[in-house]
C-alpha positions as a Python dict, from the first residue, in 0.01 Angstrom:
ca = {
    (1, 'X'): (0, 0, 0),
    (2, 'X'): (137, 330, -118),
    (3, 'X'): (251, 544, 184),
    (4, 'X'): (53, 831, 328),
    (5, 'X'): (140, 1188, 140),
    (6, 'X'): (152, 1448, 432),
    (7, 'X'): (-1, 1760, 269),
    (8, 'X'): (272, 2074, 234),
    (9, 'X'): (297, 2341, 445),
    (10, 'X'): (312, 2627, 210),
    (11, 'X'): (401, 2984, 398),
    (12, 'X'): (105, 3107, 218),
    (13, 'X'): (-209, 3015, 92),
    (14, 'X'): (-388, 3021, 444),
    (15, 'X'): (-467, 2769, 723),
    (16, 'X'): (-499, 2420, 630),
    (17, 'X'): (-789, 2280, 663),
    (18, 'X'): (-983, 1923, 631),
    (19, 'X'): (-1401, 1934, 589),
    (20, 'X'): (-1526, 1614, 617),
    (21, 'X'): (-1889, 1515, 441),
    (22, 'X'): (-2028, 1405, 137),
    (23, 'X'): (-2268, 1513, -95),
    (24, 'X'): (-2442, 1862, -103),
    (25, 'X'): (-2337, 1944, 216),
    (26, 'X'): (-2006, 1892, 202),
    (27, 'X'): (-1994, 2074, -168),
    (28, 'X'): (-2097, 2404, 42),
    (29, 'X'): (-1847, 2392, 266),
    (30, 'X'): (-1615, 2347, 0),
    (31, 'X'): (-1744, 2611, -191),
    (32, 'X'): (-1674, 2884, 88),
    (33, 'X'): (-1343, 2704, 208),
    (34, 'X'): (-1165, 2737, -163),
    (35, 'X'): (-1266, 3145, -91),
    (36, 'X'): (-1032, 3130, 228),
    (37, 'X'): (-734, 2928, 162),
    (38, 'X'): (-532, 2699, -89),
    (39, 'X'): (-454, 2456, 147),
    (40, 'X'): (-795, 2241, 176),
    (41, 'X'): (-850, 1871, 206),
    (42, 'X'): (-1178, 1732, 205),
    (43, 'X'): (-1301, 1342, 349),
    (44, 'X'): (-1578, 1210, 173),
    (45, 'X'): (-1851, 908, 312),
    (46, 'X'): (-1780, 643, 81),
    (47, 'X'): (-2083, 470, 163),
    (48, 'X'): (-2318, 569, -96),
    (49, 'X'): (-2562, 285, -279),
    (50, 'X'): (-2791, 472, -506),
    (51, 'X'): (-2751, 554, -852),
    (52, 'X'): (-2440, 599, -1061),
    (53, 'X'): (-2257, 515, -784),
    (54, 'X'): (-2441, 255, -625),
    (55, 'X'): (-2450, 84, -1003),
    (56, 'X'): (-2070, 121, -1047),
    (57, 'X'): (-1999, 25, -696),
    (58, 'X'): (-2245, -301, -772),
    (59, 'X'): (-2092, -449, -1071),
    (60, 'X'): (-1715, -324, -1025),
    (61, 'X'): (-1658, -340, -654),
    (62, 'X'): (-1547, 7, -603),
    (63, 'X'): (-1562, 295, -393),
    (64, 'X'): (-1880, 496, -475),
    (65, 'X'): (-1772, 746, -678),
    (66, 'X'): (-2050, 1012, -661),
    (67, 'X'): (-1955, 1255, -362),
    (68, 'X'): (-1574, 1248, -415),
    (69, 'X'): (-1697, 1372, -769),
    (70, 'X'): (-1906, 1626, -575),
    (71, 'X'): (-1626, 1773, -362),
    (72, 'X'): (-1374, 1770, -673),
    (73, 'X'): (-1588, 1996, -868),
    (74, 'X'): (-1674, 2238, -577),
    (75, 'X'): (-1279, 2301, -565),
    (76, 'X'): (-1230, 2350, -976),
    (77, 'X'): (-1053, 2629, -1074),
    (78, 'X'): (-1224, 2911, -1114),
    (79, 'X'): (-1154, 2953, -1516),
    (80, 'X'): (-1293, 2830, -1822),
    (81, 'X'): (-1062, 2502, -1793),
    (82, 'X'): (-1139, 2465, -1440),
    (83, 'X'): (-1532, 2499, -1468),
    (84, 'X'): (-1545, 2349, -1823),
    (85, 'X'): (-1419, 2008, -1695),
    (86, 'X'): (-1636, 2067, -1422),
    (87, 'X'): (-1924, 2033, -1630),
    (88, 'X'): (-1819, 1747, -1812),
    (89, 'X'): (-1749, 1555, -1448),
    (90, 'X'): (-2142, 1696, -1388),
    (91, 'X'): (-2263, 1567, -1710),
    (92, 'X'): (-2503, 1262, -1686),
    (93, 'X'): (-2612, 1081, -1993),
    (94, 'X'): (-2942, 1052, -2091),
    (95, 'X'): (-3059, 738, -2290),
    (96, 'X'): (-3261, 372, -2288),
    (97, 'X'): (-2935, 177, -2226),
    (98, 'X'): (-2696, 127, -1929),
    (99, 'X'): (-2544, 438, -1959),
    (100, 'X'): (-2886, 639, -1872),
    (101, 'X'): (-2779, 892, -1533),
    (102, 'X'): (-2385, 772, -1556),
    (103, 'X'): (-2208, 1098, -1427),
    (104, 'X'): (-1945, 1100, -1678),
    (105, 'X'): (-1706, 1199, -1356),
    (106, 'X'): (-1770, 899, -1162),
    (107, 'X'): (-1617, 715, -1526),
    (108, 'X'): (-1345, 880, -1519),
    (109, 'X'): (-1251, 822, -1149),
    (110, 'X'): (-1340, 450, -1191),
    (111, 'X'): (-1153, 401, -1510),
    (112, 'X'): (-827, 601, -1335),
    (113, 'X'): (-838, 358, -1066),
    (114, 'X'): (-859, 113, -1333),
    (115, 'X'): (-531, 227, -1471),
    (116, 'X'): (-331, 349, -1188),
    (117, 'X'): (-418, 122, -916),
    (118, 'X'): (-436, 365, -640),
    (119, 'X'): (-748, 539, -520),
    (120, 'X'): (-557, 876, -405),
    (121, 'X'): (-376, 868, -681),
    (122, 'X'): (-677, 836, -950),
    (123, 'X'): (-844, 1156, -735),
    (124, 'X'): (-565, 1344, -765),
    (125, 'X'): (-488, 1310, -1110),
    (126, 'X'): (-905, 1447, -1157),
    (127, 'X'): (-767, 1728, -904),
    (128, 'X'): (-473, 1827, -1156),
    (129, 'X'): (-735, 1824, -1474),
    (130, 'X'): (-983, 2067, -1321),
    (131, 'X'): (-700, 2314, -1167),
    (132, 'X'): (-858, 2194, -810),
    (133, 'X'): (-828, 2426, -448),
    (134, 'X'): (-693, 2102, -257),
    (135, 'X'): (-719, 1754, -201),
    (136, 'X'): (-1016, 1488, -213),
    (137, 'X'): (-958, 1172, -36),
    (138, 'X'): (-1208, 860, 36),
    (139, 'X'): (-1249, 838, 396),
    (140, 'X'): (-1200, 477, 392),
    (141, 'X'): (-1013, 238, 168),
    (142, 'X'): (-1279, -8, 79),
    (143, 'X'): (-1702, 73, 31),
    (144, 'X'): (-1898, 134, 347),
    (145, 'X'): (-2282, -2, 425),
    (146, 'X'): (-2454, 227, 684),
    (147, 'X'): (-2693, 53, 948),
    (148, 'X'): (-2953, 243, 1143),
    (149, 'X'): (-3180, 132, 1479),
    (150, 'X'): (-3521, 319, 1332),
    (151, 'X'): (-3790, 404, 1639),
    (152, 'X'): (-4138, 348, 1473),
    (153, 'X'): (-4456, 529, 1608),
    (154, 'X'): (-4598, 207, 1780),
    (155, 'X'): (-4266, 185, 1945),
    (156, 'X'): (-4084, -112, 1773),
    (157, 'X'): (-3734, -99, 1641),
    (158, 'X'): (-3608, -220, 1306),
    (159, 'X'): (-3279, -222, 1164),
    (160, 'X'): (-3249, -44, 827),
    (161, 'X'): (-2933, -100, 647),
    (162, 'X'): (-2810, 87, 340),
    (163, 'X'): (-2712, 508, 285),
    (164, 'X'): (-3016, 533, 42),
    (165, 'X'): (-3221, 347, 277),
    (166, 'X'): (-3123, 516, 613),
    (167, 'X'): (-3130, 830, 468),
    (168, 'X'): (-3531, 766, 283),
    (169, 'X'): (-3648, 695, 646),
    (170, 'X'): (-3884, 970, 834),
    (171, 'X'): (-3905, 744, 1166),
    (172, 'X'): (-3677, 835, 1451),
    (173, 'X'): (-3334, 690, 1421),
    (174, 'X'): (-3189, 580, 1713),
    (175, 'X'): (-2824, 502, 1670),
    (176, 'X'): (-2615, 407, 1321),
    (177, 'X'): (-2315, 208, 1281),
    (178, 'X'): (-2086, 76, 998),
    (179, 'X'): (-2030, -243, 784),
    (180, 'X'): (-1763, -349, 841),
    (181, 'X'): (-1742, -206, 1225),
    (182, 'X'): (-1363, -104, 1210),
    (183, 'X'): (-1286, 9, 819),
    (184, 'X'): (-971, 109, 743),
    (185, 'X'): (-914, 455, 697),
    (186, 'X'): (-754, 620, 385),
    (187, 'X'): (-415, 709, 526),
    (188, 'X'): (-358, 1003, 372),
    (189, 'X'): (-694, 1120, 525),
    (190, 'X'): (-541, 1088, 878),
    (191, 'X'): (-250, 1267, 797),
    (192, 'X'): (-420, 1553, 694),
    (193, 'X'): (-613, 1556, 1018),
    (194, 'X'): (-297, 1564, 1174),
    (195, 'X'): (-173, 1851, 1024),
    (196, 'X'): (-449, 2050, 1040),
    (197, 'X'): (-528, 2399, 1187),
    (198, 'X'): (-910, 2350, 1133),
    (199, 'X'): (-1169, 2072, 1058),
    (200, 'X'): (-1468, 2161, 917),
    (201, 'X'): (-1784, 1882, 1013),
    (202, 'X'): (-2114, 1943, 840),
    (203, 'X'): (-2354, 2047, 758),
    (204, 'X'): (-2515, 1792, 576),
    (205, 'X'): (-2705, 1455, 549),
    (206, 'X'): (-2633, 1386, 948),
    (207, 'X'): (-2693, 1041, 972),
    (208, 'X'): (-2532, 940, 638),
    (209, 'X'): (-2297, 1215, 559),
    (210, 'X'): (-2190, 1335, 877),
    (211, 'X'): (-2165, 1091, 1136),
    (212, 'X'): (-1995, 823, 953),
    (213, 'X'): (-1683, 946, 988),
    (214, 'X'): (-1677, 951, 1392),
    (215, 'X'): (-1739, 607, 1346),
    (216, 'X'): (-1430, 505, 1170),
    (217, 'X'): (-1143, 430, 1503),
    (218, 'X'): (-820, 599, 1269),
    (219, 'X'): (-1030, 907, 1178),
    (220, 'X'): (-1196, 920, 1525),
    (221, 'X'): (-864, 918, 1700),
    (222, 'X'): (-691, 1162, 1504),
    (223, 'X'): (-1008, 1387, 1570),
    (224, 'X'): (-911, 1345, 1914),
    (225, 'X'): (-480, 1422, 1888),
    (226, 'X'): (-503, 1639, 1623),
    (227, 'X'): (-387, 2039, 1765),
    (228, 'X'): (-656, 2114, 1472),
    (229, 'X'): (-997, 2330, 1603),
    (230, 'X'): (-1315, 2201, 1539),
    (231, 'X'): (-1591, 2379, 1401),
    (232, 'X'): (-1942, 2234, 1342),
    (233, 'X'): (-2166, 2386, 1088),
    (234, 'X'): (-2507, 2335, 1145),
    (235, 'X'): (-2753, 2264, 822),
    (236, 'X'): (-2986, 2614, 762),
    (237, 'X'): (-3282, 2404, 746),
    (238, 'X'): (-3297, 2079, 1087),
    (239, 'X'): (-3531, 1920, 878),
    (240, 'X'): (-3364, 1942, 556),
    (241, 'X'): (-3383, 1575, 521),
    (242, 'X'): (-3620, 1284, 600),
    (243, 'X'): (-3346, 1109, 834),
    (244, 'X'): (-3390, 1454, 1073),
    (245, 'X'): (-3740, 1504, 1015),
    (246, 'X'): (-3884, 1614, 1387),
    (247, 'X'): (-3512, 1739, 1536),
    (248, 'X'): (-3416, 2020, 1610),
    (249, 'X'): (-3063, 2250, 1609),
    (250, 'X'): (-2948, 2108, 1960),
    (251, 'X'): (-3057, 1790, 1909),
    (252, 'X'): (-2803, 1776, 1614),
    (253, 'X'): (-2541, 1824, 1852),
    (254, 'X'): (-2682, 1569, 2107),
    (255, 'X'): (-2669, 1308, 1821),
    (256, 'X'): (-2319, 1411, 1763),
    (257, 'X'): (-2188, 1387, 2106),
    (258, 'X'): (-2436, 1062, 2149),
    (259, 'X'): (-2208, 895, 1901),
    (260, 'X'): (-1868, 1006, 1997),
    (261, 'X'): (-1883, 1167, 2327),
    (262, 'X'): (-1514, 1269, 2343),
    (263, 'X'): (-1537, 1464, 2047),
    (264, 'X'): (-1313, 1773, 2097),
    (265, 'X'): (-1577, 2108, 2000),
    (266, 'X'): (-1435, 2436, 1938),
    (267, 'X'): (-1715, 2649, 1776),
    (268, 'X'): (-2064, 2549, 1613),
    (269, 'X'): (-2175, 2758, 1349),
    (270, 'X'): (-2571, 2810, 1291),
    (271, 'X'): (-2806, 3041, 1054),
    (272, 'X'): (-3028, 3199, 1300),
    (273, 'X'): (-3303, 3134, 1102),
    (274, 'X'): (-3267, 2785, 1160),
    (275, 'X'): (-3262, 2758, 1510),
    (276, 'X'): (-3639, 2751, 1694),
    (277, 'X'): (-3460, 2839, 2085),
    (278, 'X'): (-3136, 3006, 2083),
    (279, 'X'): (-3114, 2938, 2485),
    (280, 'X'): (-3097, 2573, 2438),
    (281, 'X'): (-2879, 2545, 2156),
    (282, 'X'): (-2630, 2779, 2324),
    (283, 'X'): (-2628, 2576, 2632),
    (284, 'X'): (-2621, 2249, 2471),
    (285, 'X'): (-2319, 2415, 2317),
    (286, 'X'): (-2192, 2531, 2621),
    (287, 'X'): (-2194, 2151, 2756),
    (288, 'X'): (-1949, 1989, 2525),
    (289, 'X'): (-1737, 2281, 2549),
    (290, 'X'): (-1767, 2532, 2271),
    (291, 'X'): (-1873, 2821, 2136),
    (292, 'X'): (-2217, 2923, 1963),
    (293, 'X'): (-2183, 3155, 1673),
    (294, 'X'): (-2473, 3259, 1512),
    (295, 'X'): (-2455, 3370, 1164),
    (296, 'X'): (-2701, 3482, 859),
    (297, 'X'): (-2540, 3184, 563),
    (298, 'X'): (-2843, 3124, 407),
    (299, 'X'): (-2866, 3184, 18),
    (300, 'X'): (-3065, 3542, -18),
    (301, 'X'): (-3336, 3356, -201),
    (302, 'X'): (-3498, 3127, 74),
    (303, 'X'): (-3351, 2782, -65),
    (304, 'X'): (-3244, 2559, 228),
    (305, 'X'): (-2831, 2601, 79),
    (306, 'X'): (-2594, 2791, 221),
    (307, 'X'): (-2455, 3069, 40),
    (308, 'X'): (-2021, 3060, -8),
    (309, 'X'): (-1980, 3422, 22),
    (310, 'X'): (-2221, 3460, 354),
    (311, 'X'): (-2082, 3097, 462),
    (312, 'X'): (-1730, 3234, 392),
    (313, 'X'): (-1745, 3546, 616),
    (314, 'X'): (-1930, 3357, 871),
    (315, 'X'): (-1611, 3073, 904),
    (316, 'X'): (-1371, 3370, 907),
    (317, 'X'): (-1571, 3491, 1212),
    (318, 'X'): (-1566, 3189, 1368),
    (319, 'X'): (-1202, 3198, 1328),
    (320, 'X'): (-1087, 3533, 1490),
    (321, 'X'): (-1339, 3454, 1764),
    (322, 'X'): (-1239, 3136, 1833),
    (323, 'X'): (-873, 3109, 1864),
    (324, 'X'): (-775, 3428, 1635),
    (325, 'X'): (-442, 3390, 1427),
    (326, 'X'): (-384, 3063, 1375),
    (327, 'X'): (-44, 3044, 1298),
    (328, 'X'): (70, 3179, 1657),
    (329, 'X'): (-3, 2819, 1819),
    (330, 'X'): (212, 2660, 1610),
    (331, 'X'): (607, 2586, 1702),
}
């Protein structure tokens, strides 16, 4: 197994930091991060079952290829090149045979696996076509199943297993794990936890973007070592998807800390909009040891997305008020 690339530390280009997600959630933090700093590594779920993915993961065995497609496009280059290929990654065929809703991005990842032999490697070499802000790395090194304990209305539990199921349910879920229990973690994706000055959780899916990571022992314990600050940004809408219908801003965080209560928590980041008792949320904050920042990061036109200019601004706050200049903790 190739040997774990410890990202440079440039004198410029701005902190380093690692946002770890998947899907549209992820994308947004990406989005705003690429307006702060060079120096940006993101850790993607790799347990996605649906679709393009879930077909090429199916019938070849791979990683799901989907939301590390995702996250490379959010950090394209912001040129023609750079948001030309990130089009083409985008584009999904349309037809009556088995190439109908193939992303032509998750081909190209596959097929430079294929060739190369090396997961990082293939992501990287996408990262040097579209002119990328950073790094995308799996968080695991083989395909992830997510397993849920759902609370039904008449009281019973059921285990759902499955992102696309897990993530379809509207009954209460109770705890998730993985499968296999203890995956392997990309190693490359702990070393840039390591040498981190920020990480970046949420917002997102919770269940199935989010949380999956905490459950993985090498990413969990570097989450714990790492000299890095943690900031969690909350989504702008608690219901913004049926695996969260009936919760609320705090009870976010209660999941989170539920699931790994050790969890180091510098600042959490939340539209005010989005929160229904700003009492409770700060003092659930205020119990697992950080900071409540309460920022408008909301897109101007009422969409539940958050906007990468207002998100931007908001993390830069979070920031100064949080530990200030980051570069006098280091040695």
């Amino acid at each position: 197994m190739r040997a774990a690339t410890t990202p440079a530390r440039a004198s410029g280009g701005g902190p380093a930091f690692v946002a770890l997600g998947g899907g549209h959630g992820l994308s947004a933090s990406l989005s705003a991060l690429r307006l702060m700093s060079d120096r940006i590594t993101a850790v993607v779920t790799v347990a996605d079952d649906g679709g393009s993915s879930g077909r090429l993961r199916d019938e070849l065995g791979v990683l799901p290829p989907g939301d590390l497609r995702m996250a490379l496009t959010a950090l394209c280059d912001d040129s023609d090149w750079g948001r030309t290929w990130r089009d083409v990654l985008q584009h999904r065929f349309s037809s009556s045979g088995d190439l109908d809703q193939h992303a032509v991005g998750n081909l190209l990842i596959v097929a430079l696996w294929e060739l190369l032999g090396d997961q990082v490697e293939g992501l990287d070499w996408v990262g040097r076509l579209l002119g990328a802000r950073g790094r995308v790395l799996p968080m695991c090194d083989v395909p992830l199943s997510i397993e849920a304990d759902v609370r039904h209305p008449d009281g019973s539990l059921t285990s759902v297993r499955g992102q696309t199921s897990v993530a379809g349910t509207s009954d209460r879920i109770e705890q998730v794990r993985l499968i296999p229990r203890d995956p392997p973690a990309c190693a490359d994706a702990v070393a840039a936890i390591d040498a981190a000055d920020w990480v970046v959780l949420g917002p997102g899916s919770w269940y199935t973007s989010v949380l999956p990571h905490l459950l993985v022992p090498e990413l969990r314990e570097a989450l714990h070592r790492t000299r890095a600050r943690t900031i969690v940004t909350l989504n702008v809408a608690p219901e913004q998807d049926s695996e969260t219908v009936g919760m609320r801003a705090e009870d976010h965080l209660e999941v989170l800390h539920a699931h790994a209560p050790d969890l180091p928590i510098h600042a959490v980041l939340a539209d005010p909009a989005a929160v229904e008792d700003v009492g409770v949320l700060a003092d659930r904050c205020k119990s697992v040891g950080a900071r409540l920042l309460l920022r408008q990061v909301r897109r101007g036109d009422g969409s539940a997305q958050h906007d990468p200019l207002r998100l931007a601004a908001a993390l830069r706050d979070v920031i100064e008020e949080t530990w200030g200049d980051v570069g006098r903790r280091r040695p």
